[in-house]
mmCIF file of C-alpha atoms in Angstrom:
data_model
loop_
_atom_site.group_PDB
_atom_site.id
_atom_site.type_symbol
_atom_site.label_atom_id
_atom_site.label_comp_id
_atom_site.label_asym_id
_atom_site.label_seq_id
_atom_site.Cartn_x
_atom_site.Cartn_y
_atom_site.Cartn_z
ATOM 1 C CA MET B 10 -42.739 11.535 -6.580
ATOM 2 C CA ASN B 11 -41.936 15.241 -6.349
ATOM 3 C CA ALA B 12 -41.543 17.026 -9.672
ATOM 4 C CA GLY B 13 -37.978 17.956 -10.538
ATOM 5 C CA CYS B 14 -36.478 15.532 -8.014
ATOM 6 C CA LEU B 15 -34.160 12.652 -8.850
ATOM 7 C CA THR B 16 -33.847 9.188 -7.411
ATOM 8 C CA ILE B 17 -30.416 8.050 -6.268
ATOM 9 C CA LYS B 18 -29.912 6.156 -9.548
ATOM 10 C CA GLU B 19 -30.933 9.188 -11.605
ATOM 11 C CA LEU B 20 -28.600 11.303 -9.479
ATOM 12 C CA THR B 21 -25.559 9.119 -10.162
ATOM 13 C CA ASP B 22 -26.374 9.072 -13.882
ATOM 14 C CA ALA B 23 -26.628 12.876 -13.928
ATOM 15 C CA VAL B 24 -23.337 13.398 -12.064
ATOM 16 C CA GLY B 25 -21.337 10.721 -13.902
ATOM 17 C CA GLY B 26 -17.638 10.282 -13.126
ATOM 18 C CA GLY B 27 -18.081 6.671 -12.027
ATOM 19 C CA LEU B 28 -20.325 7.636 -9.114
ATOM 20 C CA THR B 29 -22.454 4.797 -7.696
ATOM 21 C CA PRO B 30 -25.456 4.761 -5.308
ATOM 22 C CA ARG B 31 -23.266 3.052 -2.717
ATOM 23 C CA MET B 32 -20.774 5.933 -2.891
ATOM 24 C CA VAL B 33 -23.589 8.458 -2.476
ATOM 25 C CA ARG B 34 -24.799 6.684 0.661
ATOM 26 C CA HIS B 35 -21.203 6.677 1.933
ATOM 27 C CA TYR B 36 -20.976 10.446 1.364
ATOM 28 C CA HIS B 37 -24.133 10.857 3.424
ATOM 29 C CA GLN B 38 -22.531 8.943 6.300
ATOM 30 C CA LEU B 39 -19.379 11.088 6.118
ATOM 31 C CA GLY B 40 -21.353 14.327 6.072
ATOM 32 C CA LEU B 41 -20.135 15.309 2.610
ATOM 33 C CA LEU B 42 -23.697 15.298 1.319
ATOM 34 C CA PRO B 43 -26.714 16.327 3.415
ATOM 35 C CA GLN B 44 -29.473 13.783 3.944
ATOM 36 C CA PRO B 45 -32.163 14.230 1.259
ATOM 37 C CA VAL B 46 -35.906 14.394 1.663
ATOM 38 C CA ARG B 47 -37.789 11.167 1.218
ATOM 39 C CA SER B 48 -40.786 10.281 -0.897
ATOM 40 C CA PRO B 49 -43.938 8.742 0.628
ATOM 41 C CA SER B 50 -42.454 5.399 -0.471
ATOM 42 C CA ASN B 51 -39.233 6.244 1.431
ATOM 43 C CA TYR B 52 -37.121 6.814 -1.692
ATOM 44 C CA ARG B 53 -34.325 9.380 -1.437
ATOM 45 C CA LEU B 54 -35.094 12.435 -3.547
ATOM 46 C CA TYR B 55 -32.357 14.755 -4.827
ATOM 47 C CA THR B 56 -32.401 18.254 -6.270
ATOM 48 C CA LYS B 57 -30.259 20.184 -8.751
ATOM 49 C CA LYS B 58 -28.382 21.573 -5.750
ATOM 50 C CA ASP B 59 -27.382 18.018 -4.783
ATOM 51 C CA VAL B 60 -26.206 17.351 -8.344
ATOM 52 C CA LEU B 61 -23.936 20.405 -8.294
ATOM 53 C CA ARG B 62 -22.501 19.495 -4.889
ATOM 54 C CA LEU B 63 -21.785 15.925 -5.964
ATOM 55 C CA GLN B 64 -20.199 17.114 -9.205
ATOM 56 C CA ARG B 65 -17.883 19.271 -7.133
ATOM 57 C CA ILE B 66 -17.024 16.345 -4.838
ATOM 58 C CA VAL B 67 -16.249 14.107 -7.813
ATOM 59 C CA ALA B 68 -14.114 16.810 -9.450
ATOM 60 C CA LEU B 69 -12.076 17.402 -6.287
ATOM 61 C CA LYS B 70 -11.643 13.666 -5.770
ATOM 62 C CA GLN B 71 -10.370 13.253 -9.336
ATOM 63 C CA GLN B 72 -7.803 15.985 -8.599
ATOM 64 C CA GLY B 73 -6.384 13.840 -5.809
ATOM 65 C CA PHE B 74 -8.077 15.367 -2.756
ATOM 66 C CA GLN B 75 -8.901 12.994 0.092
ATOM 67 C CA LEU B 76 -12.473 12.910 1.371
ATOM 68 C CA ASN B 77 -11.632 14.636 4.671
ATOM 69 C CA HIS B 78 -9.942 17.440 2.713
ATOM 70 C CA ILE B 79 -12.987 17.736 0.447
ATOM 71 C CA ARG B 80 -15.207 18.069 3.508
ATOM 72 C CA ASN B 81 -13.058 20.964 4.764
ATOM 73 C CA ILE B 82 -13.282 22.714 1.406
ATOM 74 C CA LEU B 83 -17.056 22.330 1.226
ATOM 75 C CA GLU B 84 -17.530 23.570 4.787
ATOM 76 C CA VAL B 85 -16.011 26.947 3.855
ATOM 77 C CA GLU B 86 -18.732 28.784 1.943
ATOM 78 C CA PRO B 87 -20.132 25.569 0.404
ATOM 79 C CA GLU B 88 -22.311 27.392 -2.101
ATOM 80 C CA ALA B 89 -19.523 29.657 -3.336
ATOM 81 C CA ASP B 90 -18.188 28.865 -6.773
ATOM 82 C CA THR B 91 -16.248 32.007 -7.639
ATOM 83 C CA THR B 92 -12.568 31.739 -8.516
ATOM 84 C CA VAL B 93 -11.560 33.981 -5.610
ATOM 85 C CA ASN B 94 -13.384 31.890 -3.032
ATOM 86 C CA LEU B 95 -12.163 28.624 -4.534
ATOM 87 C CA MET B 96 -8.555 29.842 -4.569
ATOM 88 C CA GLY B 97 -8.841 30.881 -0.946
ATOM 89 C CA GLN B 98 -10.152 27.440 -0.005
ATOM 90 C CA LEU B 99 -7.422 25.690 -1.955
ATOM 91 C CA GLN B 100 -4.727 27.856 -0.361
ATOM 92 C CA GLN B 101 -6.064 27.096 3.101
ATOM 93 C CA GLN B 102 -6.156 23.381 2.340
ATOM 94 C CA TYR B 103 -2.670 23.510 0.806
ATOM 95 C CA ARG B 104 -1.234 25.058 3.964
ATOM 96 C CA ALA B 105 -2.859 22.333 6.069
ATOM 97 C CA VAL B 106 -1.489 19.586 3.814
ATOM 98 C CA MET B 107 1.999 21.105 3.819
ATOM 99 C CA GLN B 108 1.927 21.238 7.612
ATOM 100 C CA GLN B 109 1.069 17.548 7.712
ATOM 101 C CA ILE B 110 3.849 16.796 5.226
ATOM 102 C CA SER B 111 6.312 18.770 7.331
ATOM 103 C CA GLN B 112 5.391 16.827 10.454
ATOM 104 C CA LEU B 113 5.629 13.507 8.623
ATOM 105 C CA ARG B 114 8.932 14.542 7.064
ATOM 106 C CA GLN B 115 10.369 15.244 10.517
ATOM 107 C CA THR B 116 9.255 11.808 11.707
ATOM 108 C CA ALA B 117 10.652 10.178 8.572
ATOM 109 C CA SER B 118 13.934 12.047 9.001
ATOM 110 C CA ALA B 119 14.301 10.722 12.537
ATOM 111 C CA LEU B 120 13.544 7.169 11.358
ATOM 112 C CA GLU B 121 16.014 7.519 8.498
ATOM 113 C CA GLY B 122 18.614 8.635 11.000
ATOM 114 C CA LEU B 123 18.163 5.314 12.804
ATOM 115 C CA LEU B 124 17.381 2.895 9.983
ATOM 116 C CA GLY B 125 20.100 4.307 7.758
ATOM 117 C CA ARG B 126 22.882 3.503 10.246
ATOM 118 C CA ASP B 127 25.443 1.064 8.905
ATOM 119 C CA ARG B 128 26.777 -1.888 10.881
ATOM 120 C CA HIS B 129 29.536 0.219 12.503
ATOM 121 C CA CYS B 130 26.800 2.049 14.412
ATOM 122 C CA GLN B 131 24.513 -0.895 15.109
ATOM 123 C CA ILE B 132 25.657 -1.531 18.684
ATOM 124 C CA MET B 133 25.242 2.104 19.678
ATOM 125 C CA GLN B 134 21.937 2.228 17.777
ATOM 126 C CA ALA B 135 20.562 -0.764 19.703
ATOM 127 C CA GLU B 136 21.374 0.949 22.983
ATOM 128 C CA VAL B 137 19.674 4.150 21.866
ATOM 129 C CA LEU B 138 16.531 2.331 20.767
ATOM 130 C CA ALA B 139 16.364 0.532 24.123
ATOM 131 C CA GLN B 140 16.639 3.827 26.009
ATOM 132 C CA LEU B 141 14.078 5.528 23.773
ATOM 133 C CA LYS B 142 11.466 2.991 24.862
ATOM 134 C CA LEU B 143 11.962 4.121 28.451
ATOM 135 C CA LEU B 144 12.135 7.832 27.721
ATOM 136 C CA ASP B 145 9.146 10.132 28.147
ATOM 137 C CA VAL B 146 9.807 12.591 25.343
ATOM 138 C CA GLU B 147 6.810 14.743 26.255
ATOM 139 C CA THR B 148 8.582 16.266 29.268
ATOM 140 C CA GLU B 149 11.314 18.860 29.159
ATOM 141 C CA ALA B 150 13.683 16.452 30.909
ATOM 142 C CA GLY B 151 12.757 13.787 28.399
ATOM 143 C CA LEU B 152 13.543 16.059 25.460
ATOM 144 C CA GLY B 153 16.935 16.809 26.987
ATOM 145 C CA GLY B 154 17.574 13.104 27.409
ATOM 146 C CA LEU B 155 16.577 12.492 23.811
ATOM 147 C CA GLU B 156 19.063 15.109 22.640
ATOM 148 C CA ASN B 157 21.811 13.377 24.641
ATOM 149 C CA LEU B 158 20.944 10.066 23.023
ATOM 150 C CA TRP B 159 21.187 11.571 19.552
ATOM 151 C CA SER B 160 24.505 13.202 20.433
ATOM 152 C CA GLY B 161 25.928 9.879 21.559
ATOM 153 C CA LEU B 162 24.716 8.130 18.445
ATOM 154 C CA ASP B 163 25.935 10.888 16.141
ATOM 155 C CA ALA B 164 29.375 10.755 17.714
ATOM 156 C CA GLU B 165 29.843 7.321 16.143
ATOM 157 C CA ILE B 166 29.900 8.781 12.632
ATOM 158 C CA HIS B 167 33.386 10.221 13.239
ATOM 159 C CA THR B 168 34.937 6.750 13.397
ATOM 160 C CA HIS B 169 34.338 5.680 9.786
ATOM 161 C CA SER B 170 33.077 6.796 6.398
ATOM 162 C CA GLU B 171 29.430 6.368 5.552
ATOM 163 C CA ALA B 172 28.364 3.142 3.859
ATOM 164 C CA PHE B 173 25.867 4.558 1.375
ATOM 165 C CA SER B 174 24.843 1.254 -0.203
ATOM 166 C CA GLU B 175 24.224 -0.383 3.150
ATOM 167 C CA SER B 176 22.138 2.554 4.341
ATOM 168 C CA LEU B 177 20.056 2.649 1.163
ATOM 169 C CA GLN B 178 19.257 -1.055 1.412
ATOM 170 C CA ARG B 179 17.481 -0.383 4.703
ATOM 171 C CA LEU B 180 15.599 2.692 3.506
ATOM 172 C CA LEU B 181 14.521 1.959 -0.060
ATOM 173 C CA PRO B 182 11.233 0.149 -0.682
ATOM 174 C CA ASP B 183 11.287 -3.262 -2.324
ATOM 175 C CA LEU B 184 12.601 -2.810 -5.877
ATOM 176 C CA SER B 185 13.051 -6.489 -6.669
ATOM 177 C CA HIS B 186 10.424 -6.258 -9.428
ATOM 178 C CA ARG B 187 12.645 -3.791 -11.288
ATOM 179 C CA SER B 188 15.722 -4.592 -13.365
ATOM 180 C CA GLU B 189 19.198 -4.178 -11.909
ATOM 181 C CA ILE B 190 19.789 -1.062 -14.027
ATOM 182 C CA GLU B 191 16.510 0.503 -12.867
ATOM 183 C CA GLN B 192 17.393 -0.225 -9.248
ATOM 184 C CA HIS B 193 20.760 1.464 -9.715
ATOM 185 C CA LEU B 194 19.145 4.442 -11.466
ATOM 186 C CA ILE B 195 16.602 4.968 -8.683
ATOM 187 C CA SER B 196 19.265 4.578 -5.986
ATOM 188 C CA GLN B 197 21.441 7.210 -7.654
ATOM 189 C CA LEU B 198 18.496 9.624 -7.907
ATOM 190 C CA VAL B 199 17.749 9.169 -4.195
ATOM 191 C CA LEU B 200 21.390 9.811 -3.349
ATOM 192 C CA ALA B 201 21.381 12.930 -5.547
ATOM 193 C CA CYS B 202 18.489 14.544 -3.667
ATOM 194 C CA GLY B 203 18.699 12.847 -0.263
ATOM 195 C CA ASP B 204 14.959 12.078 -0.233
ATOM 196 C CA VAL B 205 13.841 8.438 -0.214
ATOM 197 C CA SER B 206 10.242 9.451 -0.985
ATOM 198 C CA LEU B 207 11.423 10.340 -4.507
ATOM 199 C CA VAL B 208 11.103 6.641 -5.400
ATOM 200 C CA SER B 209 7.321 6.950 -5.608
ATOM 201 C CA PHE B 210 7.570 9.720 -8.205
ATOM 202 C CA VAL B 211 10.158 8.230 -10.577
ATOM 203 C CA LYS B 212 8.474 7.039 -13.771
ATOM 204 C CA LEU B 213 10.118 5.084 -16.592
ATOM 205 C CA SER B 214 8.488 3.874 -19.772
ATOM 206 C CA ARG B 215 8.721 0.145 -20.315
ATOM 207 C CA ASP B 216 11.305 0.549 -23.095
ATOM 208 C CA ALA B 217 13.364 3.368 -21.561
ATOM 209 C CA ILE B 218 16.357 1.270 -20.454
ATOM 210 C CA ALA B 219 16.634 -0.691 -23.695
ATOM 211 C CA ALA B 220 16.261 2.460 -25.810
ATOM 212 C CA SER B 221 18.909 4.321 -23.820
ATOM 213 C CA ARG B 222 21.429 1.494 -24.100
ATOM 214 C CA GLU B 223 20.918 1.173 -27.836
ATOM 215 C CA ALA B 224 21.227 4.931 -28.428
ATOM 216 C CA LEU B 225 24.258 5.463 -26.187
ATOM 217 C CA SER B 226 26.049 2.433 -27.651
ATOM 218 C CA ALA B 227 25.508 3.981 -31.100
ATOM 219 C CA SER B 228 27.280 7.229 -30.026
ATOM 220 C CA CYS B 229 24.082 9.263 -30.084
ATOM 221 C CA GLN B 230 23.866 13.012 -29.652
ATOM 222 C CA ILE B 231 23.141 14.192 -26.079
ATOM 223 C CA VAL B 232 20.969 17.333 -26.070
ATOM 224 C CA VAL B 233 20.614 19.234 -22.767
ATOM 225 C CA ASP B 234 18.632 22.356 -21.977
ATOM 226 C CA THR B 235 21.359 24.345 -20.132
ATOM 227 C CA GLN B 236 25.106 24.359 -19.634
ATOM 228 C CA THR B 237 24.563 23.674 -15.933
ATOM 229 C CA VAL B 238 23.120 20.275 -16.834
ATOM 230 C CA ALA B 239 25.920 19.656 -19.338
ATOM 231 C CA ALA B 240 28.537 20.396 -16.681
ATOM 232 C CA ALA B 241 27.068 17.715 -14.409
ATOM 233 C CA LEU B 242 27.262 14.936 -17.011
ATOM 234 C CA ASP B 243 29.874 12.173 -16.852
ATOM 235 C CA GLN B 244 31.927 13.443 -19.761
ATOM 236 C CA THR B 245 34.608 10.789 -19.229
ATOM 237 C CA ARG B 246 32.259 7.945 -20.116
ATOM 238 C CA LEU B 247 30.336 9.923 -22.750
ATOM 239 C CA LEU B 248 33.534 10.740 -24.626
ATOM 240 C CA HIS B 249 34.573 7.106 -24.482
ATOM 241 C CA LEU B 250 31.191 6.175 -26.021
ATOM 242 C CA GLY B 251 31.588 8.864 -28.686
ATOM 243 C CA CYS B 252 28.521 10.825 -27.569
ATOM 244 C CA HIS B 253 28.609 14.548 -28.391
ATOM 245 C CA ILE B 254 26.876 16.971 -25.995
ATOM 246 C CA GLU B 255 24.779 19.783 -27.493
ATOM 247 C CA THR B 256 23.349 22.585 -25.313
ATOM 248 C CA LEU B 257 20.101 24.260 -26.385
ATOM 249 C CA ILE B 258 20.253 27.391 -24.204
ATOM 250 C CA ASP B 259 23.927 27.970 -24.895
ATOM 251 C CA ASN B 260 24.586 30.840 -22.503
ATOM 252 C CA PRO B 261 26.981 30.310 -19.549
ATOM 253 C CA HIS B 262 25.289 33.112 -17.580
ATOM 254 C CA ILE B 263 21.993 31.204 -17.426
ATOM 255 C CA THR B 264 22.238 28.996 -14.347
ATOM 256 C CA THR B 265 18.736 28.875 -12.810
ATOM 257 C CA ALA B 266 15.356 27.501 -13.836
ATOM 258 C CA THR B 267 13.875 31.018 -13.884
ATOM 259 C CA GLU B 268 16.562 32.309 -16.231
ATOM 260 C CA ALA B 269 16.379 29.250 -18.480
ATOM 261 C CA GLU B 270 12.594 29.429 -18.809
ATOM 262 C CA LEU B 271 12.609 33.136 -19.650
ATOM 263 C CA ALA B 272 15.503 32.819 -22.089
ATOM 264 C CA PHE B 273 13.897 29.966 -23.992
ATOM 265 C CA TRP B 274 10.729 32.025 -24.475
ATOM 266 C CA GLN B 275 12.565 35.173 -25.532
ATOM 267 C CA HIS B 276 15.018 33.686 -28.032
ATOM 268 C CA ARG B 277 13.532 32.053 -31.117
ATOM 269 C CA GLU B 278 16.896 30.599 -32.182
ATOM 270 C CA TRP B 279 16.933 28.228 -29.215
ATOM 271 C CA ARG B 280 13.430 26.990 -30.019
ATOM 272 C CA SER B 281 14.499 26.514 -33.630
ATOM 273 C CA LYS B 282 17.580 24.654 -32.431
ATOM 274 C CA LEU B 283 15.341 22.171 -30.620
ATOM 275 C CA GLN B 284 13.559 21.397 -33.906
ATOM 276 C CA GLN B 285 16.910 20.423 -35.472
ATOM 277 C CA VAL B 286 18.201 17.857 -32.986
ATOM 278 C CA ASN B 287 19.421 14.592 -34.469
ATOM 279 C CA GLN B 288 17.079 11.663 -34.849
ATOM 280 C CA GLY B 289 17.801 9.106 -32.146
ATOM 281 C CA CYS B 290 19.319 11.617 -29.721
ATOM 282 C CA VAL B 291 18.884 11.577 -25.954
ATOM 283 C CA LEU B 292 17.158 14.761 -24.760
ATOM 284 C CA VAL B 293 17.871 15.775 -21.152
ATOM 285 C CA VAL B 294 15.749 18.590 -19.640
ATOM 286 C CA GLY B 295 16.568 19.612 -16.080
ATOM 287 C CA TYR B 296 15.521 23.234 -15.771
ATOM 288 C CA ALA B 297 13.149 24.860 -18.287
ATOM 289 C CA PRO B 298 9.661 23.279 -18.415
ATOM 290 C CA SER B 299 8.938 25.057 -21.700
ATOM 291 C CA VAL B 300 11.765 23.121 -23.354
ATOM 292 C CA LEU B 301 9.999 19.884 -22.448
ATOM 293 C CA LEU B 302 6.613 21.262 -23.535
ATOM 294 C CA GLU B 303 8.052 22.362 -26.874
ATOM 295 C CA ALA B 304 9.763 18.994 -27.303
ATOM 296 C CA SER B 305 6.497 17.128 -26.642
ATOM 297 C CA VAL B 306 4.727 19.183 -29.306
ATOM 298 C CA ALA B 307 7.550 18.574 -31.779
ATOM 299 C CA ILE B 308 7.446 14.833 -31.054
ATOM 300 C CA ALA B 309 3.661 14.750 -31.475
ATOM 301 C CA ASN B 310 4.036 16.541 -34.835
ATOM 302 C CA GLN B 311 6.852 14.160 -35.836
ATOM 303 C CA LYS B 312 9.304 17.043 -36.166
ATOM 304 C CA ILE B 313 11.864 15.329 -33.908
ATOM 305 C CA GLN B 314 12.370 11.680 -32.941
ATOM 306 C CA PRO B 315 14.592 11.330 -29.863
ATOM 307 C CA ALA B 316 15.495 7.832 -28.717
ATOM 308 C CA LEU B 317 14.872 8.833 -25.103
ATOM 309 C CA VAL B 318 13.701 11.905 -23.204
ATOM 310 C CA ILE B 319 14.843 12.479 -19.617
ATOM 311 C CA GLY B 320 12.359 15.148 -18.532
ATOM 312 C CA MET B 321 12.906 16.533 -15.031
ATOM 313 C CA PRO B 322 12.346 20.317 -15.195
ATOM 314 C CA ILE B 323 11.495 22.357 -12.116
ATOM 315 C CA GLY B 324 8.225 24.245 -11.877
ATOM 316 C CA PHE B 325 4.895 24.483 -10.111
ATOM 317 C CA SER B 326 2.467 24.508 -13.029
ATOM 318 C CA HIS B 327 4.236 24.099 -16.367
ATOM 319 C CA ALA B 328 6.648 21.375 -15.197
ATOM 320 C CA PRO B 329 4.010 18.892 -13.958
ATOM 321 C CA ALA B 330 1.976 19.550 -17.115
ATOM 322 C CA ALA B 331 5.047 19.070 -19.324
ATOM 323 C CA LYS B 332 5.847 15.748 -17.662
ATOM 324 C CA ARG B 333 2.278 14.529 -18.140
ATOM 325 C CA GLN B 334 2.453 15.447 -21.825
ATOM 326 C CA LEU B 335 5.796 13.660 -22.162
ATOM 327 C CA MET B 336 4.331 10.440 -20.758
ATOM 328 C CA GLN B 337 1.543 10.591 -23.371
ATOM 329 C CA GLN B 338 3.840 10.765 -26.408
ATOM 330 C CA GLY B 339 4.490 7.041 -26.737
ATOM 331 C CA ILE B 340 8.282 7.421 -26.760
ATOM 332 C CA PRO B 341 10.827 6.122 -24.208
ATOM 333 C CA PHE B 342 11.033 8.471 -21.231
ATOM 334 C CA ILE B 343 12.330 8.874 -17.691
ATOM 335 C CA THR B 344 10.735 11.524 -15.508
ATOM 336 C CA VAL B 345 9.856 12.506 -11.958
ATOM 337 C CA GLU B 346 6.189 13.335 -11.476
ATOM 338 C CA GLY B 347 5.045 16.648 -10.033
ATOM 339 C CA THR B 348 7.231 19.619 -9.176
ATOM 340 C CA LEU B 349 10.274 17.560 -8.189
ATOM 341 C CA GLY B 350 13.242 17.676 -10.524
ATOM 342 C CA GLY B 351 16.263 19.756 -11.401
ATOM 343 C CA GLY B 352 19.484 19.669 -13.344
ATOM 344 C CA ALA B 353 21.278 17.482 -10.811
ATOM 345 C CA LEU B 354 18.584 14.801 -10.993
ATOM 346 C CA ALA B 355 18.388 14.903 -14.795
ATOM 347 C CA ALA B 356 22.155 14.589 -15.132
ATOM 348 C CA THR B 357 22.253 11.832 -12.513
ATOM 349 C CA ALA B 358 19.693 9.818 -14.487
ATOM 350 C CA LEU B 359 21.783 9.946 -17.660
ATOM 351 C CA ASN B 360 25.004 9.252 -15.753
ATOM 352 C CA ALA B 361 23.462 6.143 -14.191
ATOM 353 C CA LEU B 362 22.488 4.860 -17.638
ATOM 354 C CA VAL B 363 25.962 5.533 -19.030
ATOM 355 C CA GLU B 364 27.555 3.882 -16.013
ATOM 356 C CA SER B 365 25.602 0.708 -16.734
ATOM 357 C CA LEU B 366 27.285 0.529 -20.149
ATOM 358 C CA ILE B 367 30.930 1.211 -19.366
ATOM 359 C CA ASP B 368 33.186 1.115 -16.325
ATOM 360 C CA LYS B 369 34.975 4.377 -15.655
ATOM 361 C CA PRO B 370 38.518 4.167 -17.088
ATOM 362 C CA ASP B 371 41.226 3.765 -14.473
ATOM 363 C CA CYS B 372 43.409 6.370 -16.175
ATOM 364 C CA HIS B 373 42.459 9.950 -17.055
ATOM 365 C CA CYS B 374 43.233 9.755 -20.770
ATOM 366 C CA TYR B 375 39.649 10.518 -21.758
ATOM 367 C CA LEU B 376 39.503 13.505 -19.472
ATOM 368 C CA LYS B 377 42.749 14.729 -21.024
ATOM 369 C CA ASN B 378 41.121 14.454 -24.466
ATOM 370 C CA ILE B 379 38.266 16.654 -23.229
ATOM 371 C CA VAL B 380 40.710 19.320 -22.090
ATOM 372 C CA ASP B 381 42.680 19.146 -25.335
ATOM 373 C CA SER B 382 39.462 19.471 -27.362
ATOM 374 C CA ALA B 383 38.405 22.510 -25.353
ATOM 375 C CA GLU B 384 41.751 24.195 -25.947
ATOM 376 C CA CYS B 385 41.640 23.653 -29.729
#
């Protein structure tokens, strides 16, 4: 056997990451890994160069890249390992993925436009679907015909109000394994953003619903990161439950994620304020990822003990990291993975939980109390 060469078993042991000989042979078939030289006994022999390439494949796979995407990355300067070259490859791959997402989103939007129709539009919808089967949409005449079909179908929406619940039942995936409150929460989040794909990113700890109901029923403190989030909360129900709302970044001029993030970093008093929230509070973060990061550190150090954290900040690096840290703290949480989020979603999540506890009063006496309190 050649000196310095590895067998396929020695190769997988050297690379690690759960790699198996079967996977290596599969990578050969896909062209991810070049065919190795063979020993006189016909054993595959691998070099240090093969180890480095496989380590890179495993690392990219663990980051969520599909094998065809990994192949594209490796084909562009496969030996390059500098940050500049890697960033260029990732940017190129990102643009390709986003283009695919855009095309799929357009297809999904068209399907939602059909599947989401309520029963008032079903007759017209059936006619449109029948005509679509006969229509050649690849021709210019076909595209014009398709536009006419959509116009006819869309005209039906002027005859009645939209039946949101009926539409959602057709579009949402099967949620029967979730509790009724969770189903309502997820439905409200989808309605708040208008994107059914959000369902896949909503994450709740096993004890989140129970913890929220116990805390809200006990008139817990509600701590939000900005006044924009506070303004979107259902103050009618919260006042009825006796829950007081506290704003960390208490500046009415701060209305965006960028402003909230910068302000939280620049003003020590707001970070100190976070360390002083009441035990058993509900923390709602909808804008500044650093608020959620700071909260996770404080929870880990047992400086604060919220009953529930609703963590849905916006951001492209800090926010996903903050949400991952939140889910590792061992406390009840509700979050949306990745970059998705925002004040409207965070407030909607809390409102859905509050709504499950108390029906909205028929009169406006609680709203009147809010106004009177503000005037005092």
